[in-house]
Amino acid sequence: MLTDALAPAPVTATHCPYCSLQCGMGLRAASDAAGGLDVVPRDFPVNRGALCGKGSTAPALLARPLRLTEPLIRRPASGRLEPANWDEALALVAERLGAVRRDHGADAVGVFGGGGLTNEKAYALGKFARVVLGTSQIDYNGRFCMSSAAAAHQRAFGVDRGLPFPLADVSRTGCVILTGSNMAETMPPAVRHLRELRENGGSLIVVDPRRTKTAELADLHLAPRPGTDLALALGLLHLVVAQGHVDEEFVRERTAGWEAARAAAMAHWPELVERITGVPVPQLRAAVDLFCGATDGMVLTARGAEQHSTGTDTVGAWINFCLATGRAGRPLSGYGCLTGQGNGQGGREHGQKADQLPGYRKLADPAARAHVAGVWGVDPDSLPGPGRSAYELLDALGGEVKALLVMGSNPVVSAPRAAHVEGRLRELDFLAVADVVLSETAALADVVLPVTQWAEETGTMTNLEGRVLLRRVAITPPDGVRSDLHVLNSLAERLGCEVTAKKFPADPEEVFEELRLASAGGAADYSGITYARIEAEDGVFWPCPQEGHPGTPRLFLDRFATEDGRARFVEVSYREVDEETDAAYPLVLTTGRVLAQYQSGAQTRRVPGLNAAAPGAYVEMHPLLADRLGVGDGDPVTVTSRRGRATAPARVTGAIRSDTVFMPFHWAGEGRANNLTNPALDPVSKMPAFKACAVRVERAAPAG
């Protein structure tokens, strides 16, 4: 029998702090003298014990040298951020936000949130903006994530949930079309589902302009020119019709709008699509044969297909493809989106998005306003209307929006036309940032508030499947660090809100109980979900309208979430990208992520092991292009667009199209890829066109 001294340390069951998989993991006190936490495997349905390098090294960021442990205030005498106490910092934030609101109106104060915030924080932040500040100017970086897929989901199905089925279903279907995702680098534990798909006799089609590690797993790799995904999807639907693969019974019984969508698709014949996309007609036909030859099938999209000014229509075309073939609304089939950020799903469901209230309610809907206002104890007429989307909000900084509160986001690196956005942030009268590290955005702030992070707090997240999960506190935060909920509670009190500070509790479970009430009856109904249920059931799928309800792992099996229960085809046609190449800018730039870094890199760039694996930006190019430029592997090159430039080493590979270059977007400084990207917005989702812009590439001038 083990003595107490030899007994293993207790393990806290929780989840990874990074992507939307929200992989299960365990945390226990480290056995070495340095203290901290060790990660131990945990059998959870999404990852079954596996973790990527980011997850396995996540506790490193809890260490003092890497993170903020005291508030900072920019002192007028020095112009530098210097240590302060919490009372002074909070008082200054409240004073300055209050003064801007008083002098210029409520909409002169903006709020910018993050897709990594827990449901409780996202809910409280949206409530704080609308009730305490009275501003309509709130949005979040999730607008840059899956907003186009969300908009297309809403148009076609009446509700938006990343995957309308559990991720494990992917391995059991007959064929998967994976478009715009390099899953092997962005969410490696999920790749086992693709491998199991093929082991079970299914097939995988990957759509990506680069031959990524994910594309290497595919039975068929389609490499379209960036920005032409919409034409590709329409061309495949044309072939479905021409080859007689339409599921006429499904279309007749469970959909509406087919004739108009069909007519639009038929204008995109295969040879035209080949000219637009560069994908040969035989490959188009092979894709249709694989997909329609299987009994079941799924289309999964990610940022590569969605981050365009045509992103909503592109996803709509893929949904049309699924509906026409009867691959929706039944087991092991359907359209799904691979959400990016850890709580990109829950973050917009509960109030950070400019046009939404908790429960996925529309802010412009009088009934939605009345319900949520009733929970909040305010007059519905006091709630502001919809505000600006994320990029529009950032572009208005220093003009109509004069003060900004940022929680959990780093737009200096992550926003399109980043140098311009940095300039707008510098024009603000006042900037306050709550974060765990001194990000590039926090470094510009007038006040920086150090807040707790994943292992130091309890709260819920909603993963890409719509599964509501519970992160549990595993370690006491350092002295001088407080939670975001505490920050909002304190600011509400200092700003003299008529709703007392007790309405902004710092206890996450208390916030979640109110969220349940606010979401009740909405599309994303959490009212039947409790902390106890999540713990007992390894997460609960929404919608879950009563405590006795089992949750909803699979949507749409009986009906779609539209008024008449039918899915909607949407008539879409190909539109060219906003920015065509020309003699001055002859190449297309596309951007993305790498295995060892995450999003803006504010956290992962501080973890030594991850930074050693991916220490900086690079420009991936084809050997033919490198030869034309006289550039060798590792030589510095400058990429220039109509908005700016970035310089980084060349990475020469045959895995990319010769008319395309690729840059990862995790870094600031001279390699900041988002200096180049185009802020042209999708008219429906307001998603910027991150994934395709015209550039030229030149050998960089020698340093010095």
XYZ file of C-alpha atoms in Angstrom:
704
model
C 0.000 0.000 0.000
C 1.366 3.458 -0.893
C 2.053 5.838 1.948
C 0.711 9.376 1.690
C 4.211 10.562 0.794
C 4.355 8.189 -2.168
C 0.748 8.553 -3.310
C 0.429 10.180 -6.744
C -0.630 13.800 -6.771
C -4.320 14.330 -7.566
C -5.166 15.072 -11.198
C -7.495 17.894 -12.249
C -9.528 16.963 -15.331
C -9.646 19.932 -17.684
C -9.091 21.004 -21.298
C -6.339 22.455 -23.470
C -6.290 26.281 -23.663
C -5.812 26.513 -27.416
C -7.958 25.481 -30.403
C -11.605 24.540 -30.807
C -10.978 20.826 -30.278
C -10.643 21.636 -26.571
C -8.769 18.371 -26.073
C -9.206 16.723 -22.714
C -6.137 16.717 -20.479
C -5.233 16.214 -16.851
C -3.102 18.508 -14.714
C -1.219 17.615 -11.552
C 1.449 19.253 -9.442
C 4.887 18.830 -10.988
C 7.153 16.345 -9.273
C 10.293 18.474 -9.603
C 11.405 21.216 -7.245
C 10.454 23.958 -9.699
C 6.761 23.466 -8.959
C 4.148 24.198 -11.600
C 2.028 21.617 -13.374
C 2.541 18.492 -15.432
C 0.163 17.455 -18.224
C -1.115 13.885 -18.054
C -3.183 12.057 -20.713
C -6.959 12.054 -20.383
C -9.321 9.858 -22.375
C -11.769 12.353 -23.884
C -13.884 11.709 -27.005
C -12.308 14.414 -29.170
C -8.647 13.502 -28.648
C -8.635 10.164 -26.776
C -5.560 11.132 -24.781
C -3.542 12.644 -27.627
C -2.231 16.214 -27.490
C -0.190 18.368 -29.833
C 2.960 20.166 -28.758
C 1.016 23.294 -27.840
C -1.235 21.397 -25.451
C 1.545 19.400 -23.856
C 3.596 22.555 -23.148
C 0.658 24.739 -22.103
C 1.624 24.923 -18.389
C 4.859 26.734 -19.316
C 2.889 29.937 -19.780
C 1.747 29.839 -16.163
C 5.300 30.611 -15.031
C 6.017 34.098 -13.721
C 8.717 35.173 -16.164
C 6.419 34.662 -19.141
C 3.259 36.400 -17.955
C 1.917 39.569 -16.387
C 1.611 39.611 -12.596
C 0.788 43.257 -11.793
C -1.210 46.069 -13.411
C 0.634 48.569 -15.589
C -0.156 52.249 -16.173
C 1.454 54.492 -18.766
C 2.905 57.327 -16.704
C 2.779 60.774 -18.365
C 6.215 61.731 -17.046
C 8.031 58.799 -18.666
C 5.568 57.751 -21.351
C 6.252 54.152 -20.307
C 4.106 51.406 -18.808
C 5.006 51.155 -15.116
C 3.695 49.001 -12.236
C 0.590 50.112 -10.375
C -1.830 48.657 -7.850
C -5.248 47.338 -8.772
C -7.258 50.134 -7.181
C -5.326 52.777 -9.087
C -5.547 50.870 -12.378
C -9.269 50.127 -12.163
C -10.061 53.644 -11.030
C -8.208 55.057 -14.028
C -9.970 52.742 -16.500
C -13.397 53.642 -15.058
C -12.577 57.347 -15.008
C -11.373 57.473 -18.602
C -14.128 55.279 -20.069
C -16.709 57.285 -18.144
C -15.273 60.601 -19.321
C -15.302 59.572 -22.988
C -18.868 58.317 -22.669
C -19.952 61.546 -20.962
C -18.201 63.867 -23.409
C -18.773 62.033 -26.687
C -21.649 59.590 -26.154
C -21.819 55.892 -25.355
C -20.803 54.763 -28.850
C -17.493 56.594 -28.492
C -16.460 53.706 -26.203
C -15.668 50.390 -27.886
C -15.156 46.842 -26.597
C -13.130 44.194 -28.429
C -13.296 40.631 -27.125
C -11.712 37.300 -27.930
C -12.626 33.820 -29.081
C -10.574 32.333 -26.250
C -12.725 33.803 -23.477
C -14.917 31.366 -21.559
C -18.667 31.459 -22.063
C -18.992 33.207 -18.720
C -16.535 35.943 -19.699
C -18.012 36.393 -23.179
C -21.501 36.677 -21.673
C -20.407 39.142 -18.992
C -18.437 41.245 -21.488
C -21.414 41.589 -23.827
C -23.673 42.485 -20.922
C -21.124 44.998 -19.586
C -20.869 46.733 -22.966
C -24.617 47.050 -23.425
C -25.788 47.636 -19.853
C -22.920 49.474 -18.132
C -21.349 51.340 -21.044
C -24.530 51.480 -23.136
C -22.462 51.084 -26.296
C -23.303 49.266 -29.508
C -19.596 49.152 -30.390
C -18.656 45.617 -29.381
C -17.285 42.816 -31.509
C -14.576 40.184 -31.183
C -11.764 38.480 -33.043
C -14.012 35.499 -33.759
C -15.369 37.645 -36.583
C -12.038 36.777 -38.251
C -12.598 33.059 -37.621
C -15.783 31.353 -38.830
C -18.226 34.207 -39.357
C -18.747 33.342 -43.036
C -19.566 29.748 -42.182
C -21.897 30.964 -39.436
C -23.755 33.245 -41.836
C -24.100 30.471 -44.431
C -25.260 28.037 -41.753
C -27.954 30.492 -40.691
C -29.153 31.061 -44.259
C -29.367 27.376 -45.107
C -30.242 25.635 -41.852
C -31.673 28.327 -39.566
C -29.023 27.855 -36.911
C -25.246 27.876 -36.715
C -23.181 25.254 -34.930
C -19.682 24.446 -36.174
C -20.239 20.710 -36.531
C -23.862 19.529 -36.418
C -22.543 16.098 -35.426
C -19.791 14.746 -33.137
C -16.282 14.833 -34.578
C -16.064 11.055 -34.163
C -18.663 10.666 -36.951
C -16.005 11.781 -39.455
C -14.239 8.427 -39.238
C -17.473 6.540 -39.969
C -18.707 8.358 -43.075
C -17.964 7.324 -46.659
C -16.205 10.384 -48.076
C -14.988 13.680 -46.628
C -14.217 16.800 -48.635
C -11.932 18.901 -46.433
C -11.566 22.372 -47.876
C -9.306 25.116 -46.555
C -7.975 23.204 -43.548
C -4.470 22.005 -42.776
C -5.721 19.920 -39.888
C -2.403 18.124 -39.455
C -0.827 21.387 -38.285
C -3.761 23.326 -36.839
C -5.453 20.544 -34.813
C -3.237 17.431 -34.989
C -5.206 15.229 -32.543
C -8.166 15.355 -34.938
C -6.156 13.798 -37.762
C -6.758 10.338 -36.310
C -10.377 10.690 -37.460
C -9.179 11.181 -41.045
C -6.828 8.216 -40.805
C -9.598 6.047 -39.349
C -11.908 7.202 -42.141
C -9.519 5.724 -44.687
C -8.858 2.601 -42.596
C -12.630 2.053 -42.577
C -12.738 2.179 -46.376
C -13.760 5.818 -46.765
C -12.045 8.393 -48.948
C -10.615 11.851 -48.294
C -10.520 14.794 -50.714
C -8.460 17.816 -49.637
C -8.882 21.230 -51.263
C -5.874 23.488 -50.661
C -3.527 25.514 -52.892
C -0.606 23.966 -50.990
C 0.318 20.300 -50.676
C 0.218 20.381 -46.886
C 0.750 17.526 -44.462
C -3.023 17.118 -44.498
C -3.172 17.003 -48.283
C -0.577 14.223 -48.240
C -3.155 12.045 -46.448
C -5.749 12.494 -49.178
C -6.959 10.154 -51.884
C -7.377 13.236 -54.049
C -5.813 16.686 -53.637
C -7.358 19.638 -55.482
C -5.125 22.747 -55.553
C -7.187 25.744 -56.712
C -5.815 29.241 -57.086
C -6.512 31.133 -53.810
C -9.798 32.997 -53.946
C -11.484 30.632 -56.422
C -13.044 28.159 -53.970
C -16.528 29.409 -54.861
C -16.051 28.508 -58.534
C -14.763 25.076 -57.533
C -17.805 24.273 -55.402
C -20.178 25.468 -58.124
C -18.347 23.413 -60.729
C -18.710 20.274 -58.637
C -22.433 20.944 -58.204
C -22.728 21.381 -61.988
C -21.228 17.908 -62.426
C -23.554 16.443 -59.784
C -26.495 17.632 -61.868
C -25.004 16.695 -65.229
C -24.076 13.186 -64.089
C -27.451 12.478 -62.473
C -26.317 12.382 -58.834
C -29.028 14.676 -57.430
C -31.028 13.047 -54.622
C -34.382 14.119 -56.006
C -36.433 12.700 -53.131
C -34.368 14.483 -50.471
C -34.456 17.739 -52.422
C -38.228 17.483 -52.836
C -39.053 16.442 -49.262
C -36.560 18.410 -47.151
C -35.364 21.512 -49.019
C -36.524 24.700 -50.744
C -35.010 26.918 -53.439
C -33.404 24.206 -55.551
C -34.355 25.441 -58.996
C -32.664 28.834 -58.654
C -29.535 27.300 -57.086
C -29.429 24.656 -59.812
C -29.681 27.248 -62.589
C -26.825 29.276 -61.062
C -24.595 26.222 -60.755
C -25.221 25.131 -64.343
C -23.545 28.338 -65.554
C -20.249 26.988 -64.134
C -19.344 24.219 -66.558
C -16.183 22.185 -65.885
C -13.942 23.762 -68.510
C -14.780 27.257 -67.237
C -14.071 26.166 -63.684
C -10.724 24.708 -64.756
C -9.771 28.066 -66.312
C -10.747 29.951 -63.139
C -9.315 27.595 -60.530
C -6.511 25.772 -62.306
C -7.977 22.416 -61.204
C -8.086 20.034 -64.211
C -11.484 18.741 -65.337
C -10.530 15.075 -64.728
C -9.842 15.935 -61.078
C -13.213 17.660 -60.782
C -14.927 14.572 -62.155
C -12.902 12.294 -59.867
C -13.999 14.329 -56.828
C -17.674 13.974 -57.747
C -17.258 10.255 -58.413
C -15.620 9.689 -55.009
C -18.169 11.727 -53.090
C -21.289 10.484 -54.853
C -20.020 6.918 -55.016
C -20.051 6.691 -51.217
C -23.243 5.995 -49.262
C -22.575 8.899 -46.891
C -20.463 12.028 -47.130
C -19.428 15.234 -45.405
C -17.987 18.576 -46.452
C -15.874 20.300 -43.806
C -14.651 23.857 -44.382
C -12.149 26.008 -42.529
C -10.503 29.393 -42.902
C -8.964 28.711 -46.324
C -12.438 28.591 -47.859
C -14.084 31.129 -45.567
C -11.673 34.066 -45.176
C -12.674 35.800 -48.402
C -15.034 38.601 -49.318
C -17.028 35.800 -50.987
C -16.759 33.498 -47.965
C -20.465 33.261 -47.129
C -21.383 32.395 -50.708
C -18.508 29.906 -50.910
C -19.770 28.038 -47.859
C -23.295 28.368 -49.244
C -22.165 26.660 -52.455
C -20.672 23.772 -50.490
C -23.921 23.476 -48.503
C -25.851 23.418 -51.796
C -23.557 20.587 -52.910
C -24.385 18.623 -49.739
C -28.109 19.251 -50.025
C -28.311 18.327 -53.716
C -26.620 14.985 -53.022
C -28.791 14.293 -49.953
C -25.742 14.498 -47.684
C -27.389 16.488 -44.886
C -29.975 15.929 -42.185
C -29.171 12.266 -41.766
C -26.593 10.247 -39.800
C -22.959 10.340 -40.958
C -23.604 13.066 -43.518
C -23.665 16.827 -43.635
C -21.839 20.112 -43.828
C -19.648 21.269 -40.941
C -17.185 24.018 -40.127
C -13.936 23.410 -38.238
C -14.074 26.302 -35.788
C -10.661 27.787 -35.065
C -10.409 29.455 -31.662
C -10.985 27.639 -28.376
C -14.364 29.265 -27.775
C -15.086 30.744 -31.171
C -18.476 29.001 -31.005
C -19.582 30.036 -27.513
C -17.969 33.450 -27.804
C -20.466 34.616 -30.385
C -23.433 32.673 -29.039
C -23.599 34.715 -25.862
C -23.049 38.332 -26.720
C -19.603 39.424 -27.951
C -20.726 39.704 -31.564
C -22.011 43.116 -32.657
C -25.468 41.903 -33.670
C -26.192 39.116 -31.181
C -27.544 38.612 -27.679
C -27.104 35.509 -25.486
C -28.564 32.275 -26.805
C -27.751 33.257 -30.388
C -30.569 35.782 -30.354
C -30.600 38.641 -32.834
C -30.103 42.036 -31.230
C -32.572 43.647 -33.642
C -35.377 41.213 -32.677
C -37.816 42.885 -30.215
C -38.727 39.556 -28.595
C -35.037 38.701 -28.088
C -34.364 42.116 -26.564
C -37.328 41.752 -24.222
C -36.250 38.308 -23.020
C -32.629 39.219 -22.328
C -33.511 42.608 -20.835
C -35.858 40.788 -18.469
C -33.017 38.575 -17.263
C -30.741 41.601 -16.883
C -33.372 43.697 -15.118
C -33.273 46.595 -17.566
C -35.672 48.275 -19.987
C -35.430 46.648 -23.452
C -35.363 50.118 -24.994
C -32.172 50.871 -23.068
C -30.231 48.227 -24.984
C -28.286 49.644 -27.951
C -28.778 48.274 -31.448
C -26.257 46.381 -33.585
C -22.821 47.963 -33.897
C -19.824 47.743 -36.187
C -18.191 44.448 -37.116
C -14.629 43.755 -35.933
C -12.622 45.364 -38.730
C -15.084 48.238 -39.076
C -14.738 48.877 -35.346
C -10.931 48.813 -35.497
C -10.975 51.121 -38.518
C -13.112 53.639 -36.570
C -10.663 53.889 -33.653
C -9.392 57.379 -32.996
C -12.324 58.812 -34.948
C -15.885 58.092 -33.826
C -14.606 55.494 -31.333
C -12.262 57.250 -28.911
C -11.710 54.685 -26.149
C -11.385 50.911 -26.289
C -11.409 48.040 -23.794
C -9.732 44.886 -25.164
C -10.073 41.467 -23.517
C -8.146 38.470 -24.818
C -7.233 39.709 -28.296
C -4.162 40.982 -30.124
C -5.371 42.844 -33.237
C -1.968 44.481 -33.823
C -0.903 41.096 -35.212
C -4.175 39.369 -36.111
C -6.149 42.058 -37.949
C -5.923 42.602 -41.704
C -4.050 45.707 -42.853
C -2.334 45.442 -39.483
C -0.080 48.494 -39.744
C -3.170 50.631 -40.339
C -4.954 49.036 -37.364
C -1.901 49.670 -35.179
C -2.034 53.301 -36.244
C -5.731 53.539 -35.347
C -5.017 52.101 -31.885
C -2.344 54.742 -31.349
C -4.907 57.462 -32.194
C -7.242 56.481 -29.352
C -7.777 58.829 -26.429
C -7.608 55.805 -24.143
C -6.822 52.078 -24.491
C -7.175 49.461 -21.737
C -6.161 45.845 -22.295
C -6.831 42.819 -20.069
C -4.518 39.939 -20.963
C -2.224 37.280 -19.531
C 0.885 38.531 -21.384
C 2.163 41.861 -22.659
C 1.005 41.327 -26.232
C 1.814 43.774 -29.019
C -1.616 45.347 -28.440
C -1.155 45.540 -24.664
C 2.186 47.261 -25.221
C 0.260 50.204 -26.759
C -2.209 50.503 -23.880
C -2.648 53.219 -21.281
C -3.616 50.569 -18.706
C -2.820 46.841 -18.763
C -4.718 44.513 -16.419
C -3.107 41.102 -15.694
C -5.766 38.406 -15.662
C -6.005 34.722 -14.850
C -5.707 32.047 -17.474
C -7.084 28.596 -18.203
C -5.566 26.529 -15.340
C -6.137 29.272 -12.756
C -9.889 29.589 -13.173
C -13.049 27.591 -13.725
C -15.353 28.197 -16.666
C -17.108 26.633 -19.637
C -16.094 26.469 -23.281
C -18.065 25.290 -26.309
C -15.979 23.267 -28.730
C -16.333 22.827 -32.484
C -19.012 20.131 -32.011
C -21.284 22.345 -29.888
C -20.236 20.356 -26.812
C -20.231 22.555 -23.689
C -17.186 21.673 -21.571
C -15.891 22.574 -18.124
C -12.400 23.831 -17.481
C -11.489 23.434 -13.827
C -9.121 25.461 -11.694
C -5.918 23.499 -11.036
C -3.534 26.055 -9.539
C -3.701 29.282 -7.551
C -2.848 32.326 -9.680
C 0.074 34.545 -8.674
C -0.542 37.431 -6.312
C -1.478 40.495 -8.315
C -3.542 38.607 -10.918
C -7.356 38.766 -11.019
C -9.989 37.241 -13.263
C -11.706 39.041 -16.140
C -14.984 38.571 -14.265
C -13.505 40.426 -11.291
C -12.403 43.223 -13.633
C -15.928 43.615 -15.053
C -17.469 43.466 -11.584
C -15.134 46.200 -10.320
C -15.574 48.434 -13.375
C -19.379 48.120 -13.214
C -19.305 49.272 -9.617
C -16.932 52.166 -10.314
C -18.935 53.325 -13.322
C -22.027 53.668 -11.137
C -24.189 51.314 -13.136
C -27.833 51.310 -12.073
C -27.641 47.545 -12.193
C -25.617 46.839 -9.059
C -22.199 45.233 -9.197
C -23.823 42.096 -7.794
C -25.280 41.679 -11.260
C -21.720 41.166 -12.496
C -20.598 38.386 -10.168
C -16.995 37.265 -10.114
C -17.980 33.636 -9.473
C -18.125 31.816 -12.840
C -20.818 29.329 -11.848
C -23.057 32.179 -10.753
C -22.513 33.831 -14.137
C -23.288 30.555 -15.910
C -26.567 30.211 -14.015
C -27.628 33.606 -15.371
C -26.404 32.669 -18.848
C -28.698 29.635 -18.716
C -31.669 31.919 -18.124
C -30.626 34.383 -20.819
C -30.147 31.612 -23.409
C -33.415 29.809 -22.603
C -35.591 29.504 -25.686
C -32.860 30.745 -28.004
C -31.244 28.824 -30.825
C -28.229 28.081 -28.612
C -30.255 27.033 -25.555
C -28.065 26.152 -22.560
C -30.858 26.248 -19.986
C -30.690 22.494 -19.309
C -26.899 22.469 -18.858
C -25.299 22.695 -15.419
C -21.734 22.406 -14.165
C -22.692 19.122 -12.500
C -24.064 17.689 -15.750
C -21.014 18.714 -17.753
C -18.746 17.018 -15.230
C -20.825 13.862 -15.103
C -21.363 13.529 -18.868
C -18.027 14.697 -20.363
C -19.790 17.714 -21.791
C -23.338 18.415 -23.001
C -24.315 19.285 -26.581
C -26.572 22.288 -27.112
C -29.444 22.849 -27.614
C -30.427 21.439 -24.241
C -33.661 23.138 -23.150
C -34.316 21.254 -19.863
C -32.199 19.538 -17.270
C -33.789 16.215 -18.189
C -32.999 16.720 -21.884
C -30.105 14.559 -23.165
C -28.575 17.335 -25.269
C -28.364 17.255 -29.072
C -25.215 15.649 -30.496
C -26.704 15.529 -34.013
C -28.784 18.344 -35.427
C -31.302 18.244 -38.299
C -32.097 14.514 -38.274
C -35.851 15.221 -38.193
C -36.057 18.799 -39.428
C -33.888 21.815 -40.059
C -34.136 24.844 -37.769
C -36.078 26.946 -40.255
C -39.731 27.944 -39.874
C -40.975 25.153 -42.135
C -38.235 22.665 -41.224
C -36.739 22.701 -44.731
C -33.137 23.524 -45.565
C -32.673 26.448 -47.923
C -30.655 26.299 -51.119
C -29.114 29.718 -51.768
C -28.596 31.000 -55.300
C -24.899 31.881 -55.624
C -22.610 32.605 -58.563
C -18.866 33.040 -58.845
C -17.413 36.486 -58.224
C -13.774 37.309 -58.741
C -11.636 38.235 -55.764
C -11.569 41.917 -54.840
C -7.960 42.278 -55.802
C -6.751 40.737 -59.048
C -3.085 40.281 -59.879
C -1.481 42.584 -62.433
C 1.980 43.498 -63.714
C 2.863 45.352 -60.507
C 1.491 42.652 -58.198
C 1.656 39.397 -60.189
C 1.369 36.814 -57.384
C -1.276 35.757 -54.893
C -0.484 35.692 -51.182
C -2.325 33.324 -48.886
C -1.788 33.123 -45.119
C -2.229 30.505 -42.422
C -0.889 28.797 -39.335
C 1.973 26.466 -38.464
C 2.070 23.564 -36.039
C 4.085 25.115 -33.200
C 2.392 28.520 -33.031
C -1.170 29.656 -32.367
C -3.131 32.643 -33.701
C -1.235 35.923 -33.071
C 1.484 33.995 -31.229
C 1.200 36.228 -28.155
C 1.313 33.161 -25.918
C 3.054 30.430 -27.928
C 5.958 32.693 -28.922
C 6.803 32.859 -25.211
C 7.119 29.064 -24.798
C 10.767 28.154 -25.505
C 10.097 24.725 -27.033
C 7.430 26.029 -29.393
C 9.445 29.066 -30.369
C 12.483 26.897 -31.119
C 10.348 24.764 -33.462
C 8.933 27.792 -35.305
C 11.060 30.851 -34.495
C 9.857 33.265 -37.142
C 7.971 34.110 -40.286
C 8.882 32.791 -43.737
C 7.715 33.078 -47.325
C 6.883 29.754 -48.948
C 7.368 29.754 -52.733
C 7.672 27.341 -55.628
C 11.150 26.581 -57.093
C 10.147 28.120 -60.449
C 9.375 31.407 -58.723
C 12.544 31.227 -56.645
C 14.603 30.692 -59.824
C 12.998 33.711 -61.499
C 13.835 35.842 -58.471
C 17.330 34.444 -58.063
C 16.461 33.422 -54.512
C 17.666 30.384 -52.609
C 16.188 28.655 -49.606
C 16.683 30.884 -46.556
C 17.438 34.066 -48.497
C 15.514 37.109 -47.233
C 12.717 38.322 -49.495
C 10.298 41.218 -49.279
C 6.612 40.718 -50.050
C 4.736 43.894 -50.994
C 0.991 44.461 -51.414
C -1.015 47.618 -51.989
C -1.167 48.062 -48.180
C 2.341 47.373 -46.968
C 5.289 45.031 -46.921
C 6.835 42.218 -44.912
C 10.285 40.675 -45.020
C 11.175 37.082 -44.114
C 13.356 34.177 -45.331
C 12.288 32.243 -48.417
C 11.217 28.639 -47.987
C 11.437 26.955 -51.387
C 9.169 23.939 -51.930
C 7.294 22.206 -54.684
C 4.282 21.893 -52.382
C 2.787 25.232 -53.445
C 1.463 26.599 -56.731
C 3.987 28.623 -58.736
C 1.639 31.637 -58.863
C 1.118 31.668 -55.076
C 3.171 32.455 -51.981
C 2.305 31.575 -48.392
C 3.141 33.306 -45.107
C 2.170 32.274 -41.557
C 0.645 35.163 -39.607
C 1.844 34.538 -36.025
C 4.562 37.189 -35.849
C 4.862 40.929 -35.378
C 7.775 43.031 -36.612
C 9.086 43.017 -40.158
C 7.612 39.556 -40.830
C 4.048 40.600 -39.941
C 2.017 38.946 -42.708
C -1.097 40.957 -41.944
C 0.664 44.136 -43.085
C -0.210 42.776 -46.515
C -3.707 41.329 -46.215
C -6.826 42.877 -47.705
C -9.576 44.189 -45.372
C -12.248 43.877 -48.075
C -15.292 42.498 -46.248
C -17.815 39.820 -47.085
C -21.117 41.734 -47.404
C -22.993 39.263 -45.189
C -20.516 38.054 -42.569
C -18.125 41.045 -42.579
C -15.233 38.585 -42.801
C -12.054 40.193 -44.185
C -10.337 38.682 -47.224
C -7.299 37.281 -45.409
C -6.694 34.389 -47.776
C -6.016 36.064 -51.118
C -4.353 39.338 -52.028
C -2.131 40.476 -54.889
C 1.573 40.858 -54.078
C 5.009 41.043 -55.596
C 8.080 39.339 -54.165
C 11.636 40.636 -54.439
C 14.994 39.727 -53.019
C 15.381 41.807 -49.865
C 18.021 44.498 -49.670
C 21.028 43.516 -47.545
C 20.696 44.412 -43.858
C 22.381 47.664 -42.868
